[in-house]
């Protein structure tokens, strides 16, 4: 299993620290994308500035950006989301059903 984070701010940091400390997943199996190149280096995970690359390298994808950014992210990565992806929204007020209604992903 591989995990991706679109957004590498405080939420991503907390989740990565928790996952790796608990032994849920090794840091080399995690990819994070962010326009801010300083943030992911503090995470100790694979880094890219390409959200599409994060999607393609991940089975579980955390959308860890501010709510107003979600539509832009979905427009960018939507064509790359496959049935194998499990999408997790970390954005306040952005539900999985709203992502599905926008045409991205299917319920599980």
CSV table of N, CA and C in Angstrom, one decimal, residues 40-83:
chain,number,residue,atom,x,y,z
A,40,UNK,N,7.4,19.6,2.8
A,40,UNK,CA,7.6,18.1,2.7
A,40,UNK,C,8.9,17.6,3.2
A,41,UNK,N,10.0,18.4,3.1
A,41,UNK,CA,11.3,18.0,3.6
A,41,UNK,C,11.2,17.7,5.1
A,42,UNK,N,10.4,18.5,5.8
A,42,UNK,CA,10.2,18.3,7.2
A,42,UNK,C,9.5,17.0,7.5
A,43,UNK,N,8.7,16.5,6.5
A,43,UNK,CA,7.9,15.3,6.7
A,43,UNK,C,8.8,14.0,6.6
A,44,UNK,N,9.8,14.1,5.8
A,44,UNK,CA,10.7,12.9,5.7
A,44,UNK,C,10.0,11.9,4.7
A,45,UNK,N,9.3,12.4,3.8
A,45,UNK,CA,8.6,11.5,2.8
A,45,UNK,C,9.0,11.9,1.4
A,46,UNK,N,8.6,11.1,0.4
A,46,UNK,CA,8.8,11.4,-1.0
A,46,UNK,C,8.1,12.7,-1.3
A,47,UNK,N,8.7,13.6,-2.1
A,47,UNK,CA,8.1,14.9,-2.4
A,47,UNK,C,8.0,15.1,-3.9
A,48,UNK,N,7.0,15.8,-4.3
A,48,UNK,CA,6.8,16.3,-5.7
A,48,UNK,C,6.0,17.5,-5.6
A,49,UNK,N,6.2,18.4,-6.6
A,49,UNK,CA,5.3,19.5,-6.8
A,49,UNK,C,4.1,19.2,-7.7
A,50,UNK,N,4.0,17.9,-8.2
A,50,UNK,CA,3.0,17.5,-9.1
A,50,UNK,C,1.9,16.7,-8.3
A,51,UNK,N,0.7,17.2,-8.3
A,51,UNK,CA,-0.4,16.5,-7.7
A,51,UNK,C,-0.7,15.2,-8.4
A,52,UNK,N,-0.6,15.3,-9.8
A,52,UNK,CA,-0.9,14.1,-10.6
A,52,UNK,C,0.1,13.0,-10.3
A,53,UNK,N,1.4,13.3,-10.0
A,53,UNK,CA,2.4,12.3,-9.7
A,53,UNK,C,2.0,11.7,-8.3
A,54,UNK,N,1.6,12.5,-7.4
A,54,UNK,CA,1.1,11.9,-6.1
A,54,UNK,C,0.0,10.9,-6.3
A,55,UNK,N,-1.0,11.3,-7.1
A,55,UNK,CA,-2.1,10.4,-7.4
A,55,UNK,C,-1.6,9.1,-8.0
A,56,UNK,N,-0.8,9.2,-9.0
A,56,UNK,CA,-0.3,8.0,-9.7
A,56,UNK,C,0.6,7.1,-8.8
A,57,UNK,N,1.2,7.6,-7.8
A,57,UNK,CA,2.0,6.8,-6.9
A,57,UNK,C,1.3,6.3,-5.7
A,58,UNK,N,0.0,6.6,-5.6
A,58,UNK,CA,-0.7,6.3,-4.3
A,58,UNK,C,-1.9,5.4,-4.5
A,59,UNK,N,-2.2,4.6,-3.5
A,59,UNK,CA,-3.4,3.8,-3.4
A,59,UNK,C,-4.5,4.6,-2.6
A,60,UNK,N,-4.0,5.1,-1.5
A,60,UNK,CA,-4.8,5.9,-0.6
A,60,UNK,C,-4.4,7.4,-0.7
A,61,UNK,N,-5.4,8.3,-1.0
A,61,UNK,CA,-5.0,9.6,-1.3
A,61,UNK,C,-5.8,10.6,-0.3
A,62,UNK,N,-5.0,11.3,0.4
A,62,UNK,CA,-5.5,12.3,1.4
A,62,UNK,C,-5.6,13.7,0.7
A,63,UNK,N,-6.7,14.3,0.7
A,63,UNK,CA,-6.8,15.7,0.2
A,63,UNK,C,-6.7,16.6,1.4
A,64,UNK,N,-5.5,17.1,1.6
A,64,UNK,CA,-5.2,17.8,2.8
A,64,UNK,C,-4.9,19.3,2.5
A,65,UNK,N,-5.8,19.9,1.8
A,65,UNK,CA,-5.7,21.3,1.4
A,65,UNK,C,-6.9,22.0,1.9
A,66,UNK,N,-6.9,23.3,1.9
A,66,UNK,CA,-8.0,24.2,2.4
A,66,UNK,C,-9.2,23.9,1.5
A,67,UNK,N,-10.4,24.0,2.1
A,67,UNK,CA,-11.6,23.7,1.4
A,67,UNK,C,-11.8,24.4,0.1
A,68,UNK,N,-11.4,25.7,0.0
A,68,UNK,CA,-11.6,26.4,-1.2
A,68,UNK,C,-10.7,26.0,-2.4
A,69,UNK,N,-9.7,25.2,-2.0
A,69,UNK,CA,-8.7,24.7,-3.0
A,69,UNK,C,-9.2,23.4,-3.6
A,70,UNK,N,-10.1,22.7,-2.9
A,70,UNK,CA,-10.5,21.3,-3.4
A,70,UNK,C,-11.0,21.3,-4.8
A,71,UNK,N,-11.9,22.2,-5.2
A,71,UNK,CA,-12.4,22.2,-6.6
A,71,UNK,C,-11.3,22.2,-7.7
A,72,UNK,N,-10.3,23.0,-7.4
A,72,UNK,CA,-9.1,23.2,-8.3
A,72,UNK,C,-8.3,21.9,-8.3
A,73,UNK,N,-8.1,21.3,-7.2
A,73,UNK,CA,-7.4,20.0,-7.1
A,73,UNK,C,-8.1,18.9,-7.8
A,74,UNK,N,-9.4,18.9,-7.6
A,74,UNK,CA,-10.2,17.8,-8.3
A,74,UNK,C,-10.2,18.0,-9.8
A,75,UNK,N,-10.3,19.2,-10.3
A,75,UNK,CA,-10.2,19.5,-11.7
A,75,UNK,C,-8.9,19.0,-12.3
A,76,UNK,N,-7.9,19.2,-11.5
A,76,UNK,CA,-6.5,18.7,-12.0
A,76,UNK,C,-6.3,17.2,-11.9
A,77,UNK,N,-6.7,16.6,-10.8
A,77,UNK,CA,-6.4,15.2,-10.7
A,77,UNK,C,-7.6,14.3,-11.0
A,78,UNK,N,-8.8,14.8,-11.2
A,78,UNK,CA,-9.9,14.0,-11.5
A,78,UNK,C,-9.7,12.9,-12.6
A,79,UNK,N,-9.1,13.3,-13.7
A,79,UNK,CA,-8.9,12.3,-14.8
A,79,UNK,C,-8.0,11.1,-14.4
A,80,UNK,N,-7.2,11.3,-13.3
A,80,UNK,CA,-6.2,10.3,-12.9
A,80,UNK,C,-6.7,9.4,-11.8
A,81,UNK,N,-7.9,9.8,-11.2
A,81,UNK,CA,-8.5,8.9,-10.1
A,81,UNK,C,-9.0,7.7,-10.8
A,82,UNK,N,-8.6,6.5,-10.2
A,82,UNK,CA,-9.0,5.2,-10.7
A,82,UNK,C,-9.8,4.5,-9.6
A,83,UNK,N,-10.4,3.4,-9.9
A,83,UNK,CA,-11.1,2.6,-9.0
A,83,UNK,C,-10.3,2.1,-7.8
